[in-house]
Structures are given as structure tokens and as C-alpha cells.
PDB file of C-alpha atoms in Angstrom:
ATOM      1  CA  UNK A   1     327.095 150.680  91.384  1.00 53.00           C
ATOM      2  CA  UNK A   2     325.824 151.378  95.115  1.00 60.00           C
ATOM      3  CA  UNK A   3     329.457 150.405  96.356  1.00 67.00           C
ATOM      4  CA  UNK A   4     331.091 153.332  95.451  1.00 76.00           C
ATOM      5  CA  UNK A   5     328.911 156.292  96.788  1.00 84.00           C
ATOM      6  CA  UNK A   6     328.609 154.119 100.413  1.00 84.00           C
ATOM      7  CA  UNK A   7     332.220 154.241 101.034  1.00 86.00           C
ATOM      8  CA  UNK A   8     331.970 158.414 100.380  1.00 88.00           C
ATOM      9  CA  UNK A   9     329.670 158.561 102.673  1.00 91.00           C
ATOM     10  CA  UNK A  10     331.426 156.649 105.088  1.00 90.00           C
ATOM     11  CA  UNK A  11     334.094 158.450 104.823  1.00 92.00           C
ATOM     12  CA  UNK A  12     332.625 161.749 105.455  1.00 93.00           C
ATOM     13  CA  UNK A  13     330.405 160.729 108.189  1.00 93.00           C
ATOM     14  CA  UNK A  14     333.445 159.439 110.337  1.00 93.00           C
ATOM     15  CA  UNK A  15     335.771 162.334 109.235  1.00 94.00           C
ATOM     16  CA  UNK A  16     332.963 164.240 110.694  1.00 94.00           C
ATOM     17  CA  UNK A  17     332.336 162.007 113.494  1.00 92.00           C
ATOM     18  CA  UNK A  18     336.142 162.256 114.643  1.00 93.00           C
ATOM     19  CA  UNK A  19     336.541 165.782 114.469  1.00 94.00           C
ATOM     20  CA  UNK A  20     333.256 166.374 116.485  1.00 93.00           C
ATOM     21  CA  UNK A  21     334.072 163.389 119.390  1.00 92.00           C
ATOM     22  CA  UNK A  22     337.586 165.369 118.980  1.00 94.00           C
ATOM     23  CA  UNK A  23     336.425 168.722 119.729  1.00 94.00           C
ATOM     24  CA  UNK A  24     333.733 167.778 122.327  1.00 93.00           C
ATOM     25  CA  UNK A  25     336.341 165.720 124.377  1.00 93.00           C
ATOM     26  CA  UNK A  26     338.763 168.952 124.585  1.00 93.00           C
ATOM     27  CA  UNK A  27     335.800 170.764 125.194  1.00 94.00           C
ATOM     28  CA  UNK A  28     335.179 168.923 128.343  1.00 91.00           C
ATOM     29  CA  UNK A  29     339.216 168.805 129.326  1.00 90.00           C
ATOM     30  CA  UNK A  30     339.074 172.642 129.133  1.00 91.00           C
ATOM     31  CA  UNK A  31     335.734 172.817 131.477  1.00 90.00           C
ATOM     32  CA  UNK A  32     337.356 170.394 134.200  1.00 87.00           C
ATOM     33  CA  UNK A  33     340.233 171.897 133.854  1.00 86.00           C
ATOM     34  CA  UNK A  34     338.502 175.507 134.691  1.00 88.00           C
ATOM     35  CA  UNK A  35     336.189 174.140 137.113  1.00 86.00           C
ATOM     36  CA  UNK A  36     338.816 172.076 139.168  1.00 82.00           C
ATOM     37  CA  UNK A  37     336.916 169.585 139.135  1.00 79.00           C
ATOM     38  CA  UNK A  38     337.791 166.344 140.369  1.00 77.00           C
ATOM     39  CA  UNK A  39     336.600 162.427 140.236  1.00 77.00           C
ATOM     40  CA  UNK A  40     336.692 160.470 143.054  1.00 82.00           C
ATOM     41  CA  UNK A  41     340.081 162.487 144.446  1.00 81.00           C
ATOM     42  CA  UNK A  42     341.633 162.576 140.546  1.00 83.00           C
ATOM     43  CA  UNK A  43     344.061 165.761 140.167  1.00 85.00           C
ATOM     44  CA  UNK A  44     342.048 167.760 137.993  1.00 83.00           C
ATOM     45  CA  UNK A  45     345.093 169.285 135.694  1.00 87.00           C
ATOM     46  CA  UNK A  46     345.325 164.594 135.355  1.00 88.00           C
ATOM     47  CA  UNK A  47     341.410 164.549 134.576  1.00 88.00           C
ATOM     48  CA  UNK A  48     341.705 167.614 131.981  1.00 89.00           C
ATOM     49  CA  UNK A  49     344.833 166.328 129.564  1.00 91.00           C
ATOM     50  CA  UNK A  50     343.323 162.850 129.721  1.00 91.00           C
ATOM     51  CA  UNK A  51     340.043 164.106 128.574  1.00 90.00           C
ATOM     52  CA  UNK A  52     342.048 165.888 125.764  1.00 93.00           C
ATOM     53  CA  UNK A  53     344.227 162.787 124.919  1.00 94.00           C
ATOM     54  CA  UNK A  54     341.820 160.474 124.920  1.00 93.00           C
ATOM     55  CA  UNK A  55     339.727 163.008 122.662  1.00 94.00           C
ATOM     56  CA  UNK A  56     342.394 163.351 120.133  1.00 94.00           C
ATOM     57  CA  UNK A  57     343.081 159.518 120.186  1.00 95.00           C
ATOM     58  CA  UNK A  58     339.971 158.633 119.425  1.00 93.00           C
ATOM     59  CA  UNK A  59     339.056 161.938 116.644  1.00 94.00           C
ATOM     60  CA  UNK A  60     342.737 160.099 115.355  1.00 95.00           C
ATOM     61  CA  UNK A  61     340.609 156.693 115.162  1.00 95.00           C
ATOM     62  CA  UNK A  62     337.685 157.515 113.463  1.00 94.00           C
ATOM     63  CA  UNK A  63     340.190 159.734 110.970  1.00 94.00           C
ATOM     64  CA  UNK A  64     342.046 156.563 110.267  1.00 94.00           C
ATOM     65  CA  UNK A  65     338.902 154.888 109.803  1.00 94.00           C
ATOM     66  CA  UNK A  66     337.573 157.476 107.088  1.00 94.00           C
ATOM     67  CA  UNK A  67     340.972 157.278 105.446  1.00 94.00           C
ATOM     68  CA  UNK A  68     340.279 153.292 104.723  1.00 93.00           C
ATOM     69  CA  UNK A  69     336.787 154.293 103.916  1.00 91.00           C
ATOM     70  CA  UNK A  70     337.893 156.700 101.411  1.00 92.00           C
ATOM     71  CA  UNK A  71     340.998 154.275  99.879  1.00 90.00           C
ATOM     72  CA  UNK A  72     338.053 151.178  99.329  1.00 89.00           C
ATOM     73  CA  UNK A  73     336.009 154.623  97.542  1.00 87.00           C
ATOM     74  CA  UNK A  74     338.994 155.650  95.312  1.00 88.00           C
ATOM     75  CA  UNK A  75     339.823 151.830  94.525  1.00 86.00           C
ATOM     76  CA  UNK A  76     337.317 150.476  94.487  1.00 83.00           C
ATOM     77  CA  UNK A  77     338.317 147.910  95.815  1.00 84.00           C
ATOM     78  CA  UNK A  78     337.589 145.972  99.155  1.00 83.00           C
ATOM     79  CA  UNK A  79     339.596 146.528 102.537  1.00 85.00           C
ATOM     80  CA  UNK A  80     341.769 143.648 103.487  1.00 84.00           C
ATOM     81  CA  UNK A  81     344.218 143.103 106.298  1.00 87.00           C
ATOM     82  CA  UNK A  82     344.419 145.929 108.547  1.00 90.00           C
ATOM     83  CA  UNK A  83     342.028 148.712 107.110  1.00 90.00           C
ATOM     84  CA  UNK A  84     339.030 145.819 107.044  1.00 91.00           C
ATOM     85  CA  UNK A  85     340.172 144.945 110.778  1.00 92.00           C
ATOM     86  CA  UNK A  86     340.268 148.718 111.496  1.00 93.00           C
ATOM     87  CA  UNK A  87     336.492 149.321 109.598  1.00 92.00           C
ATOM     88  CA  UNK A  88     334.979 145.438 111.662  1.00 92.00           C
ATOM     89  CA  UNK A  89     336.666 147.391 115.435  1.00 93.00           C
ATOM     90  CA  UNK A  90     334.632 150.569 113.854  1.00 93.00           C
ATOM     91  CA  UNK A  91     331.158 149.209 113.206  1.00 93.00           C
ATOM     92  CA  UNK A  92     331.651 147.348 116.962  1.00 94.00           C
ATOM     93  CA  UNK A  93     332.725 150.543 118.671  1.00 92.00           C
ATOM     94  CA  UNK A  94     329.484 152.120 116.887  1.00 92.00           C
ATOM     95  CA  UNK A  95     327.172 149.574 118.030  1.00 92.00           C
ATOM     96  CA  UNK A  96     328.517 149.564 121.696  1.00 93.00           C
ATOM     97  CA  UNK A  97     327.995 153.123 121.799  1.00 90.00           C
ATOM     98  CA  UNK A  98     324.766 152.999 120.771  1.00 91.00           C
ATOM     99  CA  UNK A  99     323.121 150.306 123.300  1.00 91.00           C
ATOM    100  CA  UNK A 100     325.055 152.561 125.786  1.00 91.00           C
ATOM    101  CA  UNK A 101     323.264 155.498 124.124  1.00 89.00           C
ATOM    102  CA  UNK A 102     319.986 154.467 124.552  1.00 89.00           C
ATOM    103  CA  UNK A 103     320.193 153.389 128.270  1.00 90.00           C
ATOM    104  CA  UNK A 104     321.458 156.261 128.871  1.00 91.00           C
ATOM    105  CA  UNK A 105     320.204 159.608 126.515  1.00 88.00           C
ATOM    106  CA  UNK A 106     318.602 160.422 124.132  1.00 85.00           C
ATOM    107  CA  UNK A 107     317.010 158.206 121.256  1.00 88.00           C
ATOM    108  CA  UNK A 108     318.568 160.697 118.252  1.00 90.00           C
ATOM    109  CA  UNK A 109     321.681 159.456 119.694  1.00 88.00           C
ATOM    110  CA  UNK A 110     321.035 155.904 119.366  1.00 90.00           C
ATOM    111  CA  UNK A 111     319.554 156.353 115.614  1.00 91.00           C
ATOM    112  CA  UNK A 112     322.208 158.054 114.599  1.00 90.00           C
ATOM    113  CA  UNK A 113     324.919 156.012 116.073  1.00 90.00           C
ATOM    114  CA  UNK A 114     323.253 152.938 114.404  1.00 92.00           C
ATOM    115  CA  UNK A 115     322.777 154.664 110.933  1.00 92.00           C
ATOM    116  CA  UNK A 116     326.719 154.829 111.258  1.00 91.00           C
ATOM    117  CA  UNK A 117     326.695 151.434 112.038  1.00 92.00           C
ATOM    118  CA  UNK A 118     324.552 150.313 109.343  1.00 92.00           C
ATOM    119  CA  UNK A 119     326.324 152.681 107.256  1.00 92.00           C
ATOM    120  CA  UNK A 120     329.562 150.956 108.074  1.00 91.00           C
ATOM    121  CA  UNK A 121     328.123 147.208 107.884  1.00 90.00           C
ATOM    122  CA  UNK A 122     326.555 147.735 104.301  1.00 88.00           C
ATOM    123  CA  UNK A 123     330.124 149.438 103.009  1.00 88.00           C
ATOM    124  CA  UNK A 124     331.729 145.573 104.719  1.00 87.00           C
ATOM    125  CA  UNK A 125     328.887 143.846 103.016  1.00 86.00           C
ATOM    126  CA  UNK A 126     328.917 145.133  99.688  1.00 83.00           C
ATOM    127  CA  UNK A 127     332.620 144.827  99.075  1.00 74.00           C
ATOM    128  CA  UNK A 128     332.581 141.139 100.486  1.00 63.00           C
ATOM    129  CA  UNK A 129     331.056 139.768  97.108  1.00 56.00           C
ATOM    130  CA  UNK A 130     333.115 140.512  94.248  1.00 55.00           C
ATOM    131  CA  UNK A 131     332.319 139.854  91.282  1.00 54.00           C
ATOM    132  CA  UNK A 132     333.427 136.660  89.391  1.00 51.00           C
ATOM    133  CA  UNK A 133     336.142 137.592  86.462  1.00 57.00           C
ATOM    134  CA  UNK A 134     334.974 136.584  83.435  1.00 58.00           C
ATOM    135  CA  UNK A 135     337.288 134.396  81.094  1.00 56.00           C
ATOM    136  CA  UNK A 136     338.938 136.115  78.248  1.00 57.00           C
ATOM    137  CA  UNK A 137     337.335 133.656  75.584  1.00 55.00           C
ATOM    138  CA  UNK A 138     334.199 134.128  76.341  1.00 52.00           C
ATOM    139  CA  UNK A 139     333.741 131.025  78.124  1.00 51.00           C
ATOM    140  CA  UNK A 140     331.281 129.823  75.442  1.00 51.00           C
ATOM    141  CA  UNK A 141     331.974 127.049  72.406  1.00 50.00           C
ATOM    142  CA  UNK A 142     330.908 129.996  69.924  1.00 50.00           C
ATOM    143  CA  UNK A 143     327.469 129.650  69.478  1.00 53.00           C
ATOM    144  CA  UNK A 144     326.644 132.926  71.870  1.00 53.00           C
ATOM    145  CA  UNK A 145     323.763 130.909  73.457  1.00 56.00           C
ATOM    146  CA  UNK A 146     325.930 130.998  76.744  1.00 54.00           C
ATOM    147  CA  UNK A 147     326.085 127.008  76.615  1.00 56.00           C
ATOM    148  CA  UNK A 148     329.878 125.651  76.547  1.00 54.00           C
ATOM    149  CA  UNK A 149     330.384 122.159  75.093  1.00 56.00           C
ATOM    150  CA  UNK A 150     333.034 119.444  76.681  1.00 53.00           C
ATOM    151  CA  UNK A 151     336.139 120.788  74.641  1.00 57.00           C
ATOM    152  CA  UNK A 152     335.687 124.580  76.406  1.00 57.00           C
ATOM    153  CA  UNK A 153     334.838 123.417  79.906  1.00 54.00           C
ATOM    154  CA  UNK A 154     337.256 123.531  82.174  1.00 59.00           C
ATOM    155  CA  UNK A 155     338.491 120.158  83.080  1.00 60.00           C
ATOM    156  CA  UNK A 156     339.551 119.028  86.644  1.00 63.00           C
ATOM    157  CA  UNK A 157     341.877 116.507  87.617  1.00 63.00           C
ATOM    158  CA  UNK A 158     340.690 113.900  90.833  1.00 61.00           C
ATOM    159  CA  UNK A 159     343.509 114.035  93.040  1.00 62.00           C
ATOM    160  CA  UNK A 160     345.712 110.712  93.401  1.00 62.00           C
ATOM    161  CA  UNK A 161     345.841 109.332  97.008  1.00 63.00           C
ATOM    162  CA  UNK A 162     348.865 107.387  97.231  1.00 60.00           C
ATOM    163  CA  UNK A 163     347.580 103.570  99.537  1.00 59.00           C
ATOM    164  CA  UNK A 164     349.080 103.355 102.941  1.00 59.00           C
ATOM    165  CA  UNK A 165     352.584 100.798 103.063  1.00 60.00           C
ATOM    166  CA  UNK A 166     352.288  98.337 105.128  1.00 60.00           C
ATOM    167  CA  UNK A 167     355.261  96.284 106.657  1.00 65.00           C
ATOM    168  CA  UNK A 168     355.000  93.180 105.665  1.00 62.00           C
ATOM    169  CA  UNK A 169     353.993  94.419 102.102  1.00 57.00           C
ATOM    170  CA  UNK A 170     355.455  97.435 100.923  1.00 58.00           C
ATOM    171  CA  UNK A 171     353.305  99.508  98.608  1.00 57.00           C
ATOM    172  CA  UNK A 172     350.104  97.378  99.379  1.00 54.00           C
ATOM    173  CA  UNK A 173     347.120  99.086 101.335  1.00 54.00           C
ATOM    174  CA  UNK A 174     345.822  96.608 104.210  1.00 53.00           C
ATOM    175  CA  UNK A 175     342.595  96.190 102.783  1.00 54.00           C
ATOM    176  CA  UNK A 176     344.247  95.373  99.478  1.00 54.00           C
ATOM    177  CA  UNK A 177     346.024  92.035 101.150  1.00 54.00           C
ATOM    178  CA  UNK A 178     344.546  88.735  99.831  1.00 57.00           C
ATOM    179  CA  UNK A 179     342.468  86.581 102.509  1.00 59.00           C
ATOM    180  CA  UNK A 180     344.367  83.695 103.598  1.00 63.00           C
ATOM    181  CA  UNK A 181     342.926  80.240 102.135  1.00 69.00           C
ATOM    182  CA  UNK A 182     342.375  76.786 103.979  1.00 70.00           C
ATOM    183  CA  UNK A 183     343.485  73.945 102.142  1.00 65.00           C
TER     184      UNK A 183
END
């Protein structure tokens, strides 16, 4: 199965990705923070801890991120509810970084941003089609050809639509009433 070595991967490539967007964000906080420098009149001591928050918050994202990644790779099993919401805000984050990324550096960023992406993408993608279950009978009348007859197919009921009620007949649908004679 392909399934189960993409969500290892994808789980080690945002582990990795978090603690490097982690450690480059304090990184900056410590060189405005040394530098004084300011944005636009900002206190710089304000511009370095929010560089270091928002650098933890987000390592703390893309760890939370590998942790579903890794949970679908132990299960084997397909995200649902929040992890496949938190995997979907992933891949977009990913690709918005990377059109920023090439208007603005380097093309290795943009490739590797997107080979996250795609990574991401093909570990939603393959998980989306499970397989069917087979039956426990075999689903076949015996023969082993694979055909089933009438007596092992399973059988469907139509559904019963009760007729609207009318007033003046109860129980009758109103294209059911008989059209009025002329004598």
C-alpha cells in the first residue's frame, strides 16, 4: 500500500517544518530584539515576543498537524472531523505560502513548499477512497465464477409514498378523483 508510507512522510516533513518555522521565528525575535529595531513606531521589546509567539504558535500548528499525520499512519485509517479539517487548513496554508514564495524569493522555496503541498493533498486523496468491505459469504451463489444468482443478491425494497388527502376525499390523491359525467 502507498497510503501508509505518505502519511510517515508527512508527518516528518511537518514535524520538521514546525520546528524549523519555530526556530527561525525566535531567531528573528532575538535579532529585533538586539537591534531595537522597530516597524513603523512598534516598541521593539512588542515586535520581538510577537515574533517569538507567533513562531511558537505556528511550530505548535504544523506539530499538531504531524501528530494527525502520524495517527492516519499508525491507523491506518483516514482523518475525519477535526484532524482532516486541521490537514485541508494545512495543505491551504502551504499553497498560500508558496504563491507568496515565488513573488517574492527564491524558486527552491516555492518547490519545496508545493512538494509539501502535494505531499499533503496525495495523503487527503488516498485516504478518501476506502475500500469497499467485502461480504462475509462471499457474495457469490457458490460457483466461484464471481457471478451471484437472484437468491444471493441483495434485494431492495421501493419506498412507499403515501397519496396526498384531500378534503373532500380523505385518503384519495387529486389526480385519483373520478371526472365528473354529463348525463
Amino acid at each position: 500500500m502507498v497510503r501508509r508510507p505518505v502519511a510517515w512522510i508527512v508527518a516528518v516533513v511537518l514535524l520538521a517544518e514546525g520546528c524549523v518555522i519555530a526556530a527561525f521565528n525566535w531567531f528573528l525575535g532575538m535579532v529585533a530584539d538586539r537591534q531595537h529595531m522597530s516597524l513603523a513606531g512598534i516598541d521593539p521589546d512588542l515586535m520581538s515576543v510577537s515574533s517569538k509567539v507567533g513562531g511558537v504558535v505556528f511550530g505548535l500548528y504544523f506539530a499538531l498537524c504531524a501528530l494527525v499525520a502520524l495517527l492516519v499512519a499508525v491507523r491506518d485509517r483516514a482523518p475525519a472531523g477535526f484532524g482532516r479539517i486541521l490537514l485541508i487548513s494545512a495543505a491551504v496554508v502551504h499553497a498560500l505560502l508558496a504563491a507568496a514564495a515565488l513573488a517574492l524569493t527564491d524558486p527552491a522555496v516555492f518547490v519545496t513548499l508545493m512538494v509539501t503541498f502535494a505531499l499533503l493533498l496525495l495523503l487527503l486523496m488516498t485516504y478518501d477512497a476506502e475500500p469497499v468491505p467485502q461480504r462475509v459469504d462471499g457474495g457469490d451463489s457458490g460457483k466461484g465464477d464471481g457471478t451471484a444468482t437472484a437468491e444471493t443478491a441483495p434485494q431492495t425494497l421501493a419506498p412507499v409514498i403515501p397519496a396526498p388527502r384531500t378534503k373532500d376525499a380523505p385518503g384519495r390523491a387529486p389526480f385519483t378523483r373520478p371526472a365528473p359525467t354529463t348525463p
